[in-house]
Coordinates of C-alpha atoms and ligand atoms in Angstrom, one line a residue:
X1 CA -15.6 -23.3 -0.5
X2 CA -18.3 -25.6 -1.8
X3 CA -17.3 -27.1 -5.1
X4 CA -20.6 -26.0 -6.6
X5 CA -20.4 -22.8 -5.5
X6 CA -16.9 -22.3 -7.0
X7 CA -18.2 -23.4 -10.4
X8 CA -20.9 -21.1 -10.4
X9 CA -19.0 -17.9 -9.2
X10 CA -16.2 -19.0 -12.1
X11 CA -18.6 -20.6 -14.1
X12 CA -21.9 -19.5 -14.7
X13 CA -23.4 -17.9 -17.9
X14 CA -24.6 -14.6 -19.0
X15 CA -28.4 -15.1 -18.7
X16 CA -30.1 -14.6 -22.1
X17 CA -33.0 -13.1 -20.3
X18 CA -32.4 -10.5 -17.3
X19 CA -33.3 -11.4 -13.7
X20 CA -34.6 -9.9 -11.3
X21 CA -33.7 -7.8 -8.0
X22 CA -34.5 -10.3 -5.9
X23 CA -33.0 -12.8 -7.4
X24 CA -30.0 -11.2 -7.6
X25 CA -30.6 -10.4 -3.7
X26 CA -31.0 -13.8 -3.0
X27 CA -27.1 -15.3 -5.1
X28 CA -25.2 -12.6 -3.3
X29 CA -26.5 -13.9 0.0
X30 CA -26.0 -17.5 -0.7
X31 CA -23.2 -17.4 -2.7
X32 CA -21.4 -14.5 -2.4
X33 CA -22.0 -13.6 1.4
X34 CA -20.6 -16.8 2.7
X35 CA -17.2 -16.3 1.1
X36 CA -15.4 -12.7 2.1
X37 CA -11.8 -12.6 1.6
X38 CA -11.3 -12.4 5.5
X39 CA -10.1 -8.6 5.7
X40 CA -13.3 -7.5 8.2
X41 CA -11.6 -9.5 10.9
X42 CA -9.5 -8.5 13.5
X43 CA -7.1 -11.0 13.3
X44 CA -6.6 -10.7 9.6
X45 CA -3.3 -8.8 8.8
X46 CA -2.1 -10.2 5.4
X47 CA -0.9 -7.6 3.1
X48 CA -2.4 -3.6 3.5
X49 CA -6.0 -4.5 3.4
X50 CA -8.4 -2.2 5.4
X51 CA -11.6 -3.6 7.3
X52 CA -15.1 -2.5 5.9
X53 CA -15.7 0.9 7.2
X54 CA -19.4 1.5 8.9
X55 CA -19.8 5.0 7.1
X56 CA -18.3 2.9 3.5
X57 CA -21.1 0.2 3.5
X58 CA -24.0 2.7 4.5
X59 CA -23.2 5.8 1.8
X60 CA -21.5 3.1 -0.4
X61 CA -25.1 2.2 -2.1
X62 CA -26.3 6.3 -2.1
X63 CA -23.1 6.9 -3.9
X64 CA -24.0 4.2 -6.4
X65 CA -27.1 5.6 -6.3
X66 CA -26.1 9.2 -7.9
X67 CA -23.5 7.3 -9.6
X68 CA -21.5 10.8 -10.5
X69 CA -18.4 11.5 -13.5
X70 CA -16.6 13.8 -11.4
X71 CA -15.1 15.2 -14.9
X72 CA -16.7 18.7 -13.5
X73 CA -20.0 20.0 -13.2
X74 CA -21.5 21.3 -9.9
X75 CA -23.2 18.4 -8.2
X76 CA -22.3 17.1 -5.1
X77 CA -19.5 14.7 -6.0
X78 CA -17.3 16.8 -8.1
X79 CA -17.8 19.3 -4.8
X80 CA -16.8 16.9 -2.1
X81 CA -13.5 16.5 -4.3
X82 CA -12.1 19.2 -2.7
X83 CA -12.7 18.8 0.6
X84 CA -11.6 15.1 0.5
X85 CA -8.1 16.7 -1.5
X86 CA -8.0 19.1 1.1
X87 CA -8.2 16.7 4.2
X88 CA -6.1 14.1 3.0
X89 CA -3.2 17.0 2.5
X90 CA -3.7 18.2 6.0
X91 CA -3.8 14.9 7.3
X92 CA -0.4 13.9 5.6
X93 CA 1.5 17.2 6.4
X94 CA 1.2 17.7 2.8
X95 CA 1.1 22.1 1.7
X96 CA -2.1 22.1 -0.2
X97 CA -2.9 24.6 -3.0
X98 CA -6.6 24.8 -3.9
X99 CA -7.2 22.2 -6.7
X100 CA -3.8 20.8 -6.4
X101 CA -5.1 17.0 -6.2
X102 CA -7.3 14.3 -7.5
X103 CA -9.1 11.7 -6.3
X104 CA -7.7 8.9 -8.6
X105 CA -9.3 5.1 -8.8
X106 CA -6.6 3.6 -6.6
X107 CA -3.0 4.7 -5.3
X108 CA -1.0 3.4 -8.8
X109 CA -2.9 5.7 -11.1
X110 CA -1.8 8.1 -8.6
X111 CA 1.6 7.1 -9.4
X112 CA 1.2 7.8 -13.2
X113 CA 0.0 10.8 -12.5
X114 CA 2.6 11.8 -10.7
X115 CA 5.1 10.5 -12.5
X116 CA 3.9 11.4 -16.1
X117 CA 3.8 15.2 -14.0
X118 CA 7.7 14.5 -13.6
X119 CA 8.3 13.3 -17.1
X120 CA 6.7 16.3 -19.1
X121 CA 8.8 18.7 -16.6
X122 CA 11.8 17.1 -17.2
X123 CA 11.0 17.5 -20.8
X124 CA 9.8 21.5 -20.7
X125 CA 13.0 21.6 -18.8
X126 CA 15.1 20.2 -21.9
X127 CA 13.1 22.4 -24.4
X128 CA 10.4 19.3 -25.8
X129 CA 7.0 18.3 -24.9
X130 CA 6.4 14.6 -24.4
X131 CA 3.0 15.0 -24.3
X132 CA 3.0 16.2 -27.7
X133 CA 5.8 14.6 -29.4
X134 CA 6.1 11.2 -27.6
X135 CA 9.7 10.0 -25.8
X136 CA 11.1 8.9 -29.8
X137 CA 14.3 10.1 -30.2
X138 CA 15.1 11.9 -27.1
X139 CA 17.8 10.6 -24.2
X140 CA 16.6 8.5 -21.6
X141 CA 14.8 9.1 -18.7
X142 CA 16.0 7.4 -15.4
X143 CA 13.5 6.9 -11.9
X144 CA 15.4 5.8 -8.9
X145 CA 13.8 3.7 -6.7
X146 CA 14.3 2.2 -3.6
X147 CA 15.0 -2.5 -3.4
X148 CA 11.3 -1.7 -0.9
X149 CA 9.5 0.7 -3.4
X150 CA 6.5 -0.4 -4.8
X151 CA 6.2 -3.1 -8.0
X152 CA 3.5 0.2 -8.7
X153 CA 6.7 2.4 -9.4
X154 CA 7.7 -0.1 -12.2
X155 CA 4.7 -0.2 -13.7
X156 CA 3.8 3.1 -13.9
X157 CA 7.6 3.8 -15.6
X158 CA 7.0 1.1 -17.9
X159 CA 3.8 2.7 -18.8
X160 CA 4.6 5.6 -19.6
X161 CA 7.2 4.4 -21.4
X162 CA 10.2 4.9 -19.5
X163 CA 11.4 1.7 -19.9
X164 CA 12.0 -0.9 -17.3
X165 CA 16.0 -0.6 -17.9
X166 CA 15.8 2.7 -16.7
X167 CA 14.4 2.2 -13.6
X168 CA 17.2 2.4 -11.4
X169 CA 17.2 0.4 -7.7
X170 CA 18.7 2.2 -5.1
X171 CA 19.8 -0.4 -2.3
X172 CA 18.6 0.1 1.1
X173 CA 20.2 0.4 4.2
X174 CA 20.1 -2.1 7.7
X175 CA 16.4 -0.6 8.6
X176 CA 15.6 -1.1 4.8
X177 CA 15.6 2.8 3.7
X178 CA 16.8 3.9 0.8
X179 CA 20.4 4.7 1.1
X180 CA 21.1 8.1 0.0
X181 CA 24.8 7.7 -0.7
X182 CA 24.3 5.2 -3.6
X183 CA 21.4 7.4 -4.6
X184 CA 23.8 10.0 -5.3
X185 CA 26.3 7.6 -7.3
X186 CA 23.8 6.0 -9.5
X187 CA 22.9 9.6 -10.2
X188 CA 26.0 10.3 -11.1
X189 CA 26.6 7.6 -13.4
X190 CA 23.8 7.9 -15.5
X191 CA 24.6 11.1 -15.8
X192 CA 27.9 10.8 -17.1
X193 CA 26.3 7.8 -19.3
X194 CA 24.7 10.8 -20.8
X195 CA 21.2 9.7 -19.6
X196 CA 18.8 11.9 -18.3
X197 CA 18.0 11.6 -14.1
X198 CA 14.5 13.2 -13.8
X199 CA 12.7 11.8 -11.1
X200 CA 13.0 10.1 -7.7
X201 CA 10.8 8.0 -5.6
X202 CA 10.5 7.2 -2.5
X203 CA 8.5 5.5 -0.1
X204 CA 6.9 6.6 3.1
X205 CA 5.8 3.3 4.6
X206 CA 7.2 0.2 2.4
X207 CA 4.8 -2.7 2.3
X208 CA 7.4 -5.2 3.4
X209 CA 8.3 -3.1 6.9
X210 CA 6.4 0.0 7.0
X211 CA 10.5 1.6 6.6
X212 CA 10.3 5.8 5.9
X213 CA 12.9 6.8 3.5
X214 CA 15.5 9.8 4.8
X215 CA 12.5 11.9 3.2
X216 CA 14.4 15.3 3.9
X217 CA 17.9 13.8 2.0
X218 CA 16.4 12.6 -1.0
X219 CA 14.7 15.5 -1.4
X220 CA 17.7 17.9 -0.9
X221 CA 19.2 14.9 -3.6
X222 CA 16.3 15.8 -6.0
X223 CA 16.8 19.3 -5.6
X224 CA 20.3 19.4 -6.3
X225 CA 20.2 17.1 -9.1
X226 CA 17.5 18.8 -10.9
X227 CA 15.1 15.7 -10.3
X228 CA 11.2 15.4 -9.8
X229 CA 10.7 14.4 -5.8
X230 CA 7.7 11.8 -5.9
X231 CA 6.7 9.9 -2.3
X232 CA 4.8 7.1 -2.4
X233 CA 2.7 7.3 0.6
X234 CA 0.4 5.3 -0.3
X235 CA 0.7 3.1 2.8
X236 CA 2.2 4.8 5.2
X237 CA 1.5 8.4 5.0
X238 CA -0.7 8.5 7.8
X239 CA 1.9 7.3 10.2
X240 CA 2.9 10.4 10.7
X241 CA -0.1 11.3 12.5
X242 CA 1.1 8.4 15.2
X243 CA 2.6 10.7 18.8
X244 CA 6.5 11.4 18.2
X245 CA 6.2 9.9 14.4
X246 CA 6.3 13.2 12.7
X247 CA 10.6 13.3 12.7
X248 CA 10.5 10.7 10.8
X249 CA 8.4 12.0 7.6
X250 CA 10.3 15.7 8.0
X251 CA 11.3 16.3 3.8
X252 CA 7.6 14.8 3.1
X253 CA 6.3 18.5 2.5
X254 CA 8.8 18.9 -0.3
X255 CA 7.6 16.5 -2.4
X256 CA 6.5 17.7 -5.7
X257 CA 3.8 14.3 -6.0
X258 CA 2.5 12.4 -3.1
X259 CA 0.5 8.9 -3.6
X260 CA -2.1 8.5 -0.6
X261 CA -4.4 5.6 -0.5
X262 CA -7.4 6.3 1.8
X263 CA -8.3 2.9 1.1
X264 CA -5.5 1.9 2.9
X265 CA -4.9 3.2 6.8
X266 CA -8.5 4.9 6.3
X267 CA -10.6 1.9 5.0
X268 CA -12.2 3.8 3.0
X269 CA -14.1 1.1 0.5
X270 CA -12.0 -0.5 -2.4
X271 CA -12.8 0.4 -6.0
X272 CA -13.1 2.8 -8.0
X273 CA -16.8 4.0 -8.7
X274 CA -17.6 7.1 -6.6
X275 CA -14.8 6.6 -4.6
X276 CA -15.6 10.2 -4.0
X277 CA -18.5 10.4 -1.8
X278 CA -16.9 7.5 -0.1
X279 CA -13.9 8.7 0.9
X280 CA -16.1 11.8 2.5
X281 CA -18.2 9.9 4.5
X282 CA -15.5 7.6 6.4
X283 CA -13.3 10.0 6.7
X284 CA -16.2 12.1 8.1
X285 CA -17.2 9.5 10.2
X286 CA -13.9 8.9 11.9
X287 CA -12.9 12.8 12.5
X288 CA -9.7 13.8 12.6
X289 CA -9.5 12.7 16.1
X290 CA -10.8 9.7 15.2
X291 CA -8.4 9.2 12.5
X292 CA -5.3 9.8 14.8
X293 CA -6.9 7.3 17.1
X294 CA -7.0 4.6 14.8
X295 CA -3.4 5.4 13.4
X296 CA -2.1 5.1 17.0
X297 CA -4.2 2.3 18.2
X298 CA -2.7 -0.1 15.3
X299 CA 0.8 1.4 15.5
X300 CA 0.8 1.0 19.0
X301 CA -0.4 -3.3 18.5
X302 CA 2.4 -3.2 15.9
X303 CA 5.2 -2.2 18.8
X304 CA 3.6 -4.6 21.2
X305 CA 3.6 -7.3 18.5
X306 CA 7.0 -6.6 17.9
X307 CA 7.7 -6.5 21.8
X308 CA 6.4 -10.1 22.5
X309 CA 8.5 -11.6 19.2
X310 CA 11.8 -10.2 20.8
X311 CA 10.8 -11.8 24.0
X312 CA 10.0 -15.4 22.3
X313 CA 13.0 -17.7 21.3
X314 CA 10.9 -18.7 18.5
X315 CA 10.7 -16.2 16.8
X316 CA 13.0 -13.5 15.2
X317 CA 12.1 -9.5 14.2
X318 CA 13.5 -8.7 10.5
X319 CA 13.4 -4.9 10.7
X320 CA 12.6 -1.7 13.3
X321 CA 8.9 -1.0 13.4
X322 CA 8.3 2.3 11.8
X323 CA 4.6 2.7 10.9
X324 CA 1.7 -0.3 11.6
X325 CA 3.7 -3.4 10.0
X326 CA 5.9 -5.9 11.5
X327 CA 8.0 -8.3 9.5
X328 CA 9.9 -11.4 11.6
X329 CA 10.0 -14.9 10.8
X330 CA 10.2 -18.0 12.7
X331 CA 13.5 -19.2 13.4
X332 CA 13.2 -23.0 14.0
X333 CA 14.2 -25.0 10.8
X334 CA 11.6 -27.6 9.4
X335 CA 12.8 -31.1 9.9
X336 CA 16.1 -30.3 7.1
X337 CA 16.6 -27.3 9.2
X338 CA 16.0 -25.0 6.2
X339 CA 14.3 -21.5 7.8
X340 CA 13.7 -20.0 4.8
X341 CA 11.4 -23.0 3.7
X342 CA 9.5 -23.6 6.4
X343 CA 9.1 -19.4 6.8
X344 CA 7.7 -19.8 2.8
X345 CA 5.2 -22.7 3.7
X346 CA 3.6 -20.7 7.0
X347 CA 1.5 -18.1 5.6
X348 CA -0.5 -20.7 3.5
X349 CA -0.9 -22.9 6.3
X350 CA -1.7 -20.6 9.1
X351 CA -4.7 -19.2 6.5
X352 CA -5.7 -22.8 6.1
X353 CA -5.9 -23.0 9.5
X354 CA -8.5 -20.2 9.4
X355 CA -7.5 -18.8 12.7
X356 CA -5.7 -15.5 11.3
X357 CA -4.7 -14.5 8.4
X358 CA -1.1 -13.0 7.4
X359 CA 1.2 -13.0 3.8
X360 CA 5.3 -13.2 3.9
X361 CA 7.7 -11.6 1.3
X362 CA 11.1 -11.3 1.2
X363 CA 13.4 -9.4 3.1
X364 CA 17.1 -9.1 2.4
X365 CA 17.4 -11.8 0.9
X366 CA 15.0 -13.9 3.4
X367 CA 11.9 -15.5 3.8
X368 CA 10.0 -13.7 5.7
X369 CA 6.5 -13.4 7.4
X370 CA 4.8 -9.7 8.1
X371 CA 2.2 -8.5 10.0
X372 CA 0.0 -5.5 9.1
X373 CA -2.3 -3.9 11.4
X374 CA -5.6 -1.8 9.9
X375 CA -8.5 -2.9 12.4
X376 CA -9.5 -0.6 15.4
X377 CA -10.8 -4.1 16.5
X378 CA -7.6 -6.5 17.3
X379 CA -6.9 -6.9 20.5
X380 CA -3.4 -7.9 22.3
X381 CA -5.5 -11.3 22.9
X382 CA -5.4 -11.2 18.7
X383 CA -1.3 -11.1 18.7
X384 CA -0.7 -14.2 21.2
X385 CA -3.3 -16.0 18.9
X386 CA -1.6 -14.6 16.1
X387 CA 1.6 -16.1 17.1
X388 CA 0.5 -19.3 18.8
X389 CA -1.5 -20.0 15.3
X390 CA 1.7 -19.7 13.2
X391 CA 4.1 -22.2 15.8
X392 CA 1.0 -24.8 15.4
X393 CA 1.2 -23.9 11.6
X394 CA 5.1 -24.4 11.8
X395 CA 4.9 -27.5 13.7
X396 CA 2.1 -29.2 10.9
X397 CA 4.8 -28.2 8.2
X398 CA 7.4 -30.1 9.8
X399 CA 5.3 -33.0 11.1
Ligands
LIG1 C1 -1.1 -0.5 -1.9 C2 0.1 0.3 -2.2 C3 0.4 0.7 -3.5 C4 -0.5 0.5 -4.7 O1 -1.8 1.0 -4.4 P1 -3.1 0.4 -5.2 O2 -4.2 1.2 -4.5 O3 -3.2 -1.0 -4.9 O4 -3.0 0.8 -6.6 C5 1.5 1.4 -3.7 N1 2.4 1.7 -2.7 C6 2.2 1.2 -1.5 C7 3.2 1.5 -0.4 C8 1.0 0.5 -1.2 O5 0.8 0.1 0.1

């Protein structure tokens, strides 16, 4: 970026006097335009970051335009709602009861919904009301979570305050799903610790692998225990709409909360204004059909991605490829022969590059590098650049 261009993006000050349109018009082209984040192309696959969508960036200014609360009323956003609710609940497999859903500003204000839904029926359940009396002087609530959940989950407990010390991590098992077993004991422990279980989350589609928790145990664990069933789907609910995924996502229709993000798998345009009318038109524009396309076409590059790293000797896969996200590393040492270093340094250098684009995280205790596939427009040519782009970046690090 141009040094002068930085400073004014960070730097600039509040004009005293307004300016006009055109003038406005004319910074974002010169120096806004020239500097996207990279998520619009099709080799970019860092994090879960959607590609503009067509129907987004053509209703996205009429939306502005009308500029809606969708507190109520009858007017055309607070309308659409419902729909929108009602697609996204078909679309997941999700039983959907007139009503029963919001459009929320992004998927971790779902998650306090949900989960401050789970703490105020704990608390009927016990006799109080937290909403009206506040948590003082009652036992504590526990959340389980899953080592792969979602830093979203945290948040939201602490919040609503749970307290971070009673959020409890679940470890996960060798295709990084929550393992039910230890869900159970930790239940039981805090239990006997005279804490109060109330609510479980889990994931369908981490961020780190795209894993599915056993959806169907945990939520026969919830409904033993007593405990609130919450499934972050934000991710990777759509998966299931990939041929022969649906097995995997059986137990999702028994959650009592579900987290979608449609500007996730959907690329439904980020932020939070009007999100409403915007989440219609993409999701109007794409079809159902077109929807299950796009969910197949990028699971399917995942597979083939994942294919062509267990043919290479370079290169190693970390975990089983359940929805659109493959996470591997390279296996050559830098010139100490430490892996996890040089598997820390590629990301960075394989953006500089400016090739493709793609973040790491941990895994099991690993460096790791992951792959996540949004864009209806990568190609297989996209993967072999993908993974030529990240040995050059591997080979600069050690050089
Ligand atoms: C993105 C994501 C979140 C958080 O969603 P925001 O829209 O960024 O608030 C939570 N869980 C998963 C699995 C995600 O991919």
């Amino acid at each position: 970026m141009a040094e002068e261009d930085r400073a004014w993006l960070t730097g600039q000050d509040l004009p005293t006097v307004g300016r006009s349109l055109d003038e406005l018009v004319h910074d974002v082209r010169v120096r806004m335009l020239p500097y996207p984040m990279g998520n619009g192309h099709p080799r970019f696959f860092g994090w879960v970051n959607s590609p503009p969508s067509p129907a987004g960036v053509l209703v996205a200014s009429m939306a502005a335009a009308l500029n809606p609360s969708c507190a109520g009323g009858e007017h055309a956003g607070a309308l659409l709602e419902y729909a929108v609710v009602r697609w996204l609940a078909d679309l997941a497999g999700y039983p959907h009861a007139a009503g029963g859903g919001l459009l929320t500003s992004r998927a971790s204000m779902a998650t306090i919904i949900g989960l401050a839904s789970a703490r105020q029926r704990a608390a009927r359940q016990d006799g109080w009301d937290a909403r009206e009396e506040g948590l003082c002087g009652q036992p504590p609530m526990v959340m389980y979570m899953s080592a792969e959940g979602h830093s979203c989950l945290r948040k939201a407990a602490e919040l609503l305050g749970l307290g971070a010390r009673h959020v409890r991590v679940v470890p996960v098992d060798g295709r990084f799903r929550m393992d039910v077993d230890a869900l159970r004991a930790l239940i039981a422990q805090d239990a006997k610790a005279r804490l109060r279980p109330f609510c479980v989350a889990a994931s369908a589609g981490t961020v780190n692998t795209g894993a599915v928790d056993p959806l169907e145990e945990i939520a026969d664990v919830a409904a033993d225990r007593g405990l609130w069933f919450h499934v972050d789907g934000a991710y990777g609910a759509l998966g299931v709409l990939a041929d022969g995924a649906a097995a995997a996502y059986a137990g999702i229709e028994r959650a009592d909360s579900l987290a979608l993000d449609p500007h996730k798998w959907l690329g439904v345009p980020v932020d939070c204004g009007c999100v409403l009318l915007r989440a219609w038109a993409t999701m109007s524009y794409l079809g159902r059909d077109g929807i299950v396309r796009l969910v197949n076409q990028t699971v399917r590059l995942a597979h083939a991605l994942a294919a062509m790293i267990e043919a290479a000797d370079d290169f190693e896969l970390l975990a089983p490829v359940t929805t659109s996200i493959v996470a591997f590393r390279y296996r050559l040492g830098n010139r100490d022969g430490r892996v996890d270093d040089l598997n820390r340094a590629i990301p960075a250098a394989v953006q500089q590059r400016g090739r493709a684009f793609l973040t790491g995280t941990r895994i099991g205790g690993m460096e790791a590098l992951r792959a996540c596939f949004l864009n209806p427009a990568t190609t297989t040519e996209d993967l072999s650049i993908l993974l030529n782009e990240t040995r050059m970046a591997a080979a600069e690090i050690a050089a």
